[in-house]
Structures are given as structure tokens and as C-alpha cells.
Tab-separated table of C-alpha atoms and ligand atoms in Angstrom:
chain	number	residue	atom	x	y	z
N	1	UNK	CA	-7.234	13.274	-11.242
N	2	UNK	CA	-6.935	11.637	-7.855
N	3	UNK	CA	-5.617	8.080	-8.077
N	4	UNK	CA	-6.635	5.803	-5.230
N	5	UNK	CA	-4.378	2.752	-4.903
N	6	UNK	CA	-4.675	-0.133	-2.470
N	7	UNK	CA	-1.575	-2.085	-1.509
N	8	UNK	CA	-2.856	-5.620	-1.036
N	9	UNK	CA	-1.532	-9.140	-0.683
N	10	UNK	CA	-2.900	-12.162	1.188
N	11	UNK	CA	0.436	-12.834	2.844
N	12	UNK	CA	2.005	-10.865	5.694
N	13	UNK	CA	5.615	-9.721	5.777
N	14	UNK	CA	5.873	-9.117	2.026
N	15	UNK	CA	6.432	-5.367	2.280
N	16	UNK	CA	2.929	-3.920	1.986
N	17	UNK	CA	3.271	-1.382	4.788
N	18	UNK	CA	6.873	-0.580	3.879
N	19	UNK	CA	5.800	0.041	0.291
N	20	UNK	CA	2.828	2.195	1.288
N	21	UNK	CA	5.037	4.334	3.542
N	22	UNK	CA	7.991	4.787	1.226
N	23	UNK	CA	6.103	5.016	-2.045
N	24	UNK	CA	3.926	7.634	-0.335
N	25	UNK	CA	6.981	9.527	0.881
N	26	UNK	CA	8.590	9.176	-2.556
N	27	UNK	CA	5.544	10.606	-4.323
N	28	UNK	CA	5.356	13.488	-1.824
N	29	UNK	CA	9.021	14.284	-2.538
N	30	UNK	CA	8.137	14.511	-6.229
N	31	UNK	CA	5.599	17.200	-5.403
N	32	UNK	CA	2.531	14.954	-5.426
N	33	UNK	CA	-0.086	15.511	-2.755
N	34	UNK	CA	-0.470	12.191	-0.969
N	35	UNK	CA	-2.888	10.748	1.572
N	36	UNK	CA	-1.965	7.476	3.271
N	37	UNK	CA	-4.732	5.421	4.867
N	38	UNK	CA	-3.904	2.632	7.281
N	39	UNK	CA	-6.578	-0.099	7.294
N	40	UNK	CA	-4.573	-2.693	9.237
N	41	UNK	CA	-5.025	-3.259	12.987
N	42	UNK	CA	-1.280	-3.881	13.195
N	43	UNK	CA	-0.947	-0.163	12.399
N	44	UNK	CA	2.533	-0.640	10.917
N	45	UNK	CA	2.050	2.114	8.367
N	46	UNK	CA	0.963	4.494	11.122
N	47	UNK	CA	4.010	3.722	13.250
N	48	UNK	CA	6.254	4.469	10.275
N	49	UNK	CA	5.320	8.117	10.885
N	50	UNK	CA	3.730	8.547	14.270
N	51	UNK	CA	2.863	6.685	17.418
N	52	UNK	CA	0.250	8.951	18.885
N	53	UNK	CA	-2.886	9.986	17.089
N	54	UNK	CA	-6.116	11.359	18.420
N	55	UNK	CA	-8.393	9.929	15.751
N	56	UNK	CA	-8.195	6.920	13.460
N	57	UNK	CA	-9.739	5.150	10.473
N	58	UNK	CA	-12.045	3.042	12.668
N	59	UNK	CA	-13.898	6.169	13.761
N	60	UNK	CA	-14.138	7.342	10.155
N	61	UNK	CA	-15.758	4.042	9.187
N	62	UNK	CA	-18.342	4.188	11.964
N	63	UNK	CA	-19.027	7.849	11.179
N	64	UNK	CA	-17.951	9.058	14.633
N	65	UNK	CA	-15.280	11.337	13.158
N	66	UNK	CA	-14.990	13.100	9.803
N	67	UNK	CA	-12.205	12.284	7.341
N	68	UNK	CA	-10.981	15.823	7.798
N	69	UNK	CA	-10.675	15.438	11.578
N	70	UNK	CA	-8.872	12.097	11.293
N	71	UNK	CA	-6.280	13.344	8.792
N	72	UNK	CA	-2.836	14.161	10.176
N	73	UNK	CA	-0.024	15.940	8.382
N	74	UNK	CA	3.087	13.743	8.610
N	75	UNK	CA	5.311	15.618	6.178
N	76	UNK	CA	5.368	18.036	3.286
N	77	UNK	CA	2.634	16.944	0.833
N	78	UNK	CA	2.051	13.887	2.992
N	79	UNK	CA	-1.019	13.187	5.140
N	80	UNK	CA	-2.074	10.093	7.061
N	81	UNK	CA	-5.253	8.643	8.467
N	82	UNK	CA	-3.819	6.269	11.059
N	83	UNK	CA	-5.117	2.933	12.254
N	84	UNK	CA	-5.552	1.654	15.796
N	85	UNK	CA	-4.823	-1.662	17.501
N	86	UNK	CA	-8.529	-2.030	18.335
N	87	UNK	CA	-9.634	-1.693	14.708
N	88	UNK	CA	-11.428	-5.052	14.917
N	89	UNK	CA	-14.020	-3.512	17.244
N	90	UNK	CA	-14.808	-0.918	14.599
N	91	UNK	CA	-14.862	-3.591	11.904
N	92	UNK	CA	-17.469	-5.453	13.953
N	93	UNK	CA	-19.466	-2.267	14.412
N	94	UNK	CA	-19.862	-1.808	10.645
N	95	UNK	CA	-20.212	-5.476	9.746
N	96	UNK	CA	-24.008	-5.409	9.989
N	97	UNK	CA	-24.451	-2.304	7.854
N	98	UNK	CA	-25.865	-2.440	4.320
N	99	UNK	CA	-23.193	-2.229	1.593
N	100	UNK	CA	-20.653	-2.655	4.371
N	101	UNK	CA	-17.808	-3.064	1.861
N	102	UNK	CA	-18.506	0.350	0.359
N	103	UNK	CA	-18.256	2.501	3.500
N	104	UNK	CA	-14.702	3.770	3.030
N	105	UNK	CA	-15.315	4.828	-0.579
N	106	UNK	CA	-18.384	6.824	0.396
N	107	UNK	CA	-16.558	8.387	3.351
N	108	UNK	CA	-13.467	9.559	1.474
N	109	UNK	CA	-14.551	10.149	-2.116
N	110	UNK	CA	-15.651	13.764	-1.877
N	111	UNK	CA	-12.853	14.657	0.508
N	112	UNK	CA	-9.950	13.267	-1.518
N	113	UNK	CA	-11.087	14.187	-5.024
N	114	UNK	CA	-9.055	17.110	-6.288
N	115	UNK	CA	-7.303	17.525	-2.936
N	116	UNK	CA	-4.792	14.692	-3.420
N	117	UNK	CA	-2.895	13.327	-6.416
N	118	UNK	CA	-2.501	9.927	-4.787
N	119	UNK	CA	-4.265	8.067	-2.004
N	120	UNK	CA	-2.399	4.916	-0.904
N	121	UNK	CA	-4.259	2.438	1.295
N	122	UNK	CA	-2.424	-0.174	3.346
N	123	UNK	CA	-4.335	-3.356	4.178
N	124	UNK	CA	-4.126	-6.393	6.474
N	125	UNK	CA	-2.758	-9.692	5.120
N	126	UNK	CA	-6.174	-11.218	4.482
N	127	UNK	CA	-9.224	-10.485	2.381
N	128	UNK	CA	-11.517	-9.336	5.174
N	129	UNK	CA	-13.866	-6.387	5.414
N	130	UNK	CA	-11.059	-3.834	5.758
N	131	UNK	CA	-9.331	-5.021	2.586
N	132	UNK	CA	-12.661	-5.107	0.742
N	133	UNK	CA	-13.376	-1.531	1.811
N	134	UNK	CA	-9.945	-0.473	0.565
N	135	UNK	CA	-10.419	-2.225	-2.772
N	136	UNK	CA	-13.928	-0.821	-3.276
N	137	UNK	CA	-12.555	2.684	-2.724
N	138	UNK	CA	-9.681	2.198	-5.187
N	139	UNK	CA	-8.954	2.740	-8.863
N	140	UNK	CA	-5.967	0.393	-8.748
N	141	UNK	CA	-4.381	-2.236	-6.542
N	142	UNK	CA	-0.687	-2.981	-6.275
N	143	UNK	CA	0.548	-6.347	-5.052
N	144	UNK	CA	3.923	-6.575	-3.364
N	145	UNK	CA	5.413	-10.053	-3.740
N	146	UNK	CA	8.441	-11.276	-1.908
N	147	UNK	CA	10.762	-12.368	-4.712
N	148	UNK	CA	11.714	-15.790	-3.332
N	149	UNK	CA	8.136	-16.738	-2.578
N	150	UNK	CA	6.691	-15.619	-5.852
N	151	UNK	CA	3.609	-17.779	-6.313
N	152	UNK	CA	1.069	-17.732	-9.072
N	153	UNK	CA	-1.539	-19.287	-6.771
N	154	UNK	CA	-1.277	-16.415	-4.303
N	155	UNK	CA	-1.493	-13.819	-7.039
N	156	UNK	CA	-4.362	-15.450	-8.850
N	157	UNK	CA	-6.487	-15.758	-5.706
N	158	UNK	CA	-6.307	-12.025	-5.087
N	159	UNK	CA	-6.729	-11.159	-8.767
N	160	UNK	CA	-9.829	-13.386	-8.866
N	161	UNK	CA	-11.452	-11.493	-5.993
N	162	UNK	CA	-10.443	-8.162	-7.484
N	163	UNK	CA	-11.909	-9.102	-10.866
N	164	UNK	CA	-15.256	-9.622	-9.136
N	165	UNK	CA	-15.020	-6.211	-7.491
N	166	UNK	CA	-13.920	-4.730	-10.796
N	167	UNK	CA	-17.282	-5.614	-12.364
N	168	UNK	CA	-18.876	-3.291	-9.794
N	169	UNK	CA	-16.323	-0.528	-9.596
N	170	UNK	CA	-13.828	-0.687	-12.488
N	171	UNK	CA	-10.975	-1.558	-10.112
N	172	UNK	CA	-7.805	-2.364	-12.080
N	173	UNK	CA	-4.567	-4.170	-11.309
N	174	UNK	CA	-1.837	-1.534	-11.032
N	175	UNK	CA	0.888	-4.152	-11.035
N	176	UNK	CA	3.056	-6.484	-9.032
N	177	UNK	CA	6.074	-5.134	-7.153
N	178	UNK	CA	8.867	-7.582	-6.373
N	179	UNK	CA	10.076	-6.860	-2.853
N	180	UNK	CA	12.760	-7.997	-0.431
N	181	UNK	CA	14.917	-9.122	-3.300
N	182	UNK	CA	17.899	-10.994	-1.923
N	183	UNK	CA	21.204	-10.720	-3.834
N	184	UNK	CA	22.228	-14.198	-2.678
N	185	UNK	CA	19.179	-15.742	-4.267
N	186	UNK	CA	19.632	-13.739	-7.435
N	187	UNK	CA	19.256	-16.685	-9.841
N	188	UNK	CA	15.939	-17.868	-8.522
N	189	UNK	CA	14.471	-14.435	-8.020
N	190	UNK	CA	15.444	-13.153	-11.421
N	191	UNK	CA	14.042	-16.244	-13.028
N	192	UNK	CA	10.759	-15.700	-11.221
N	193	UNK	CA	10.655	-12.052	-12.272
N	194	UNK	CA	11.464	-12.903	-15.863
N	195	UNK	CA	8.801	-15.605	-15.941
N	196	UNK	CA	6.199	-13.329	-14.447
N	197	UNK	CA	6.833	-10.584	-16.925
N	198	UNK	CA	7.281	-12.778	-19.949
N	199	UNK	CA	4.559	-15.306	-19.482
N	200	UNK	CA	1.820	-12.866	-18.640
N	201	UNK	CA	1.998	-9.135	-19.335
N	202	UNK	CA	-1.381	-8.877	-17.611
N	203	UNK	CA	0.481	-8.943	-14.287
N	204	UNK	CA	1.944	-5.535	-15.150
N	205	UNK	CA	5.000	-6.279	-13.030
N	206	UNK	CA	7.001	-3.148	-12.243
N	207	UNK	CA	10.543	-3.039	-13.704
N	208	UNK	CA	11.833	-1.808	-10.363
N	209	UNK	CA	12.280	-4.382	-7.666
N	210	UNK	CA	12.958	-3.610	-4.029
N	211	UNK	CA	16.091	-5.151	-2.591
N	212	UNK	CA	16.348	-6.604	0.907
N	213	UNK	CA	17.729	-3.686	2.914
N	214	UNK	CA	17.802	-3.475	6.696
N	215	UNK	CA	17.683	0.316	6.590
N	216	UNK	CA	14.026	0.004	5.639
N	217	UNK	CA	13.393	-1.834	8.893
N	218	UNK	CA	15.501	0.598	10.945
N	219	UNK	CA	13.711	3.595	9.453
N	220	UNK	CA	10.376	2.253	10.709
N	221	UNK	CA	11.752	1.890	14.230
N	222	UNK	CA	12.728	5.575	14.104
N	223	UNK	CA	9.289	6.579	12.737
N	224	UNK	CA	10.861	7.899	9.554
N	225	UNK	CA	10.521	7.200	5.871
N	226	UNK	CA	13.611	5.849	4.139
N	227	UNK	CA	14.440	9.167	2.432
N	228	UNK	CA	14.580	10.973	5.766
N	229	UNK	CA	16.354	8.116	7.546
N	230	UNK	CA	19.036	7.178	5.007
N	231	UNK	CA	18.796	8.791	1.581
N	232	UNK	CA	21.945	6.956	0.395
N	233	UNK	CA	20.595	3.478	1.145
N	234	UNK	CA	19.545	0.862	-1.404
N	235	UNK	CA	16.061	1.142	0.061
N	236	UNK	CA	15.886	4.856	-0.763
N	237	UNK	CA	17.256	4.241	-4.259
N	238	UNK	CA	14.768	1.454	-4.969
N	239	UNK	CA	11.703	3.266	-3.649
N	240	UNK	CA	12.759	6.382	-5.566
N	241	UNK	CA	12.896	4.335	-8.776
N	242	UNK	CA	9.538	2.746	-8.017
N	243	UNK	CA	8.049	6.187	-7.391
N	244	UNK	CA	9.232	7.431	-10.786
N	245	UNK	CA	7.873	4.315	-12.458
N	246	UNK	CA	4.480	4.820	-10.829
N	247	UNK	CA	4.403	8.449	-11.992
N	248	UNK	CA	5.401	7.299	-15.482
N	249	UNK	CA	2.328	5.015	-15.455
N	250	UNK	CA	-0.254	7.241	-13.813
N	251	UNK	CA	1.074	10.789	-13.897
O	1	ADP	N1	13.038	-4.586	1.312
O	1	ADP	C1	13.111	-4.888	2.621
O	1	ADP	N2	14.298	-5.202	3.186
O	1	ADP	C2	14.390	-5.527	4.489
O	1	ADP	N3	13.360	-5.543	5.344
O	1	ADP	C3	12.152	-5.237	4.842
O	1	ADP	C4	11.958	-4.892	3.476
O	1	ADP	N4	10.637	-4.646	3.278
O	1	ADP	C5	10.043	-4.822	4.459
O	1	ADP	N5	10.941	-5.172	5.412
O	1	ADP	C6	10.699	-5.489	6.828
O	1	ADP	O1	9.974	-6.697	6.874
O	1	ADP	C7	8.916	-6.644	7.817
O	1	ADP	C8	7.590	-6.849	7.105
O	1	ADP	O2	7.383	-5.792	6.176
O	1	ADP	P1	5.979	-5.069	6.061
O	1	ADP	O3	6.128	-3.952	5.105
O	1	ADP	O4	5.486	-4.737	7.420
O	1	ADP	O5	5.135	-6.240	5.404
O	1	ADP	P2	3.539	-6.429	5.343
O	1	ADP	O6	2.926	-5.096	5.520
O	1	ADP	O7	3.296	-7.037	4.001
O	1	ADP	O8	3.191	-7.373	6.448
O	1	ADP	C9	9.039	-5.284	8.494
O	1	ADP	O9	9.762	-5.446	9.685
O	1	ADP	C10	9.839	-4.455	7.501
O	1	ADP	O10	10.632	-3.476	8.151
O	2	MG	MG1	1.567	-4.462	6.928
């Protein structure tokens, strides 16, 4: 069964794109067939792997290009449909269409089913049309949260919107991932994690948390995933653990 997972969070800089890239690479290393889709005009996920692409997700959404044509191989078991800095123009082009939030799902469903084990979709830091399209196309959504700024308000806003979508599509929360965990703020962060897990199991917080690790940033500059860039780093260790935990949950 193909699992489609959106990485979403209203805030920027929390590790969405980093998680999409390295969880994707981690799953591919475990032999899973993975498609990454970049739905953010910042195109950070795309630049983790490539900086030149002929086609992009905007053209898939308008129907100018097929999913097949827009899909690049960026590694063993790992494919990518990149984004583009001008994605907003394509967003505007589809904004008047009927069921405009359901365009991505319709475009990719047939193509991905059976071909991939996992589809991971990276989204912009706001709940606009691109994020809605990602969520409508997904079975699950994962929310990265920066440990120090763990906020129930932020989580509950997104969960509220996703619950509405869920009534239509069956979308489910995959879980919260604590990211950019800072050793120096251990007390606070651990308390937040413990509270989140204890007080509400519905948040499905992953046991693994991702430590602050500059290698993750450096890897992106070199257009590499963390396993290719520095397999001995904390970043590689953490994303490997998160990968195994995801497989434990979803197979
Ligand atoms: N665990 C981490 N440790 C250190 N830097 C990180 C970590 N996760 C992400 N970053 C860096 O922080 C910045 C924001 O991360 P990013 O994944 O792009 O967040 P988002 O997609 O939520 O905006 C990027 O420069 C990235 O390299
Ligand atoms: Mg991002």
C-alpha cells in the first residue's frame, strides 16, 4: 500500500523541508520506493537534491505536464517532483478551478499507487492552497515542531483544519516530530516532550527527536541528504531512527 504523507506546520524554520528530505532518503536506504513532492515556492526540498529541473509541480497542477514527465530520479529508490520559485503564478492559475484543493490528489493518485511505498509532500509554512492540495492528497500528516517553541495553540490550529479535511478524505495525524532539539535547553525541551506525550496520546508524538545539528544545514548547501553528506553525524543518526520508527508504524 502506498502511504502518502504531508509534512505540514504553520511555522517556517521548524524543519519541514529537512525532515522531508532526510526521512525520504532514510526510507529509500531501507529499500522503500519513495517519491518526494515539493509544494513550497521556496523550493528548499528541491535544492536539497538538485538545482536544475526541467519541469515542476506547478506544471503538474495546471495540467501542462504529466506527473511522469515531472518526476526526476535523485537517488536509488528516491524520486522528486521539484518546485519552482514562481509557484505562486501556478497557484493563481488553479485558484479559480472547481475543487481546486483536490487537484494534486487527482493528478498523482493513479501514478503513485503501487509504484511507491511512500510519497512525502513538503509544504509552505501557511495553510494556503498548496498545503490544502497536499493534505487532500494524503493519508497522513506529520508535524515537525521545534522543541523550544512547542506550542499547543500552533498544533491545535493545524489539527483543527486537518480534522475538517479528514471528514472528506479520512486524513489522519501521523504524529508530531520534535526537531532542532538543543542540548543546552534540555530541561525545557524534555519537559515539553514529556507533557505532549503524557497529556495527550492523540498527538502520536514520535519517540525519536531530531537534535540541532549543523551538518543538516551543510548537507543542504551541498545538495546532499545527510546520509550521503555525513553518515556519522547526529543528524544522520536521528533521521535513521525516525525512519525506522515510521516503518514500525506504517510498514
Ligand atoms: N535539526 C537541525 N539542526 C540544525 N539546523 C537545522 C535542523 N533542521 C533544520 N535546520 C536548518 O534550519 C533551517 C530551516 O529548516 P527547514 O527544514 O528549511 O524548515 P522549514 O521547512 O520548516 O521552513 C534550514 O537552514 C535547515 O538547514
Ligand atoms: Mg521548508
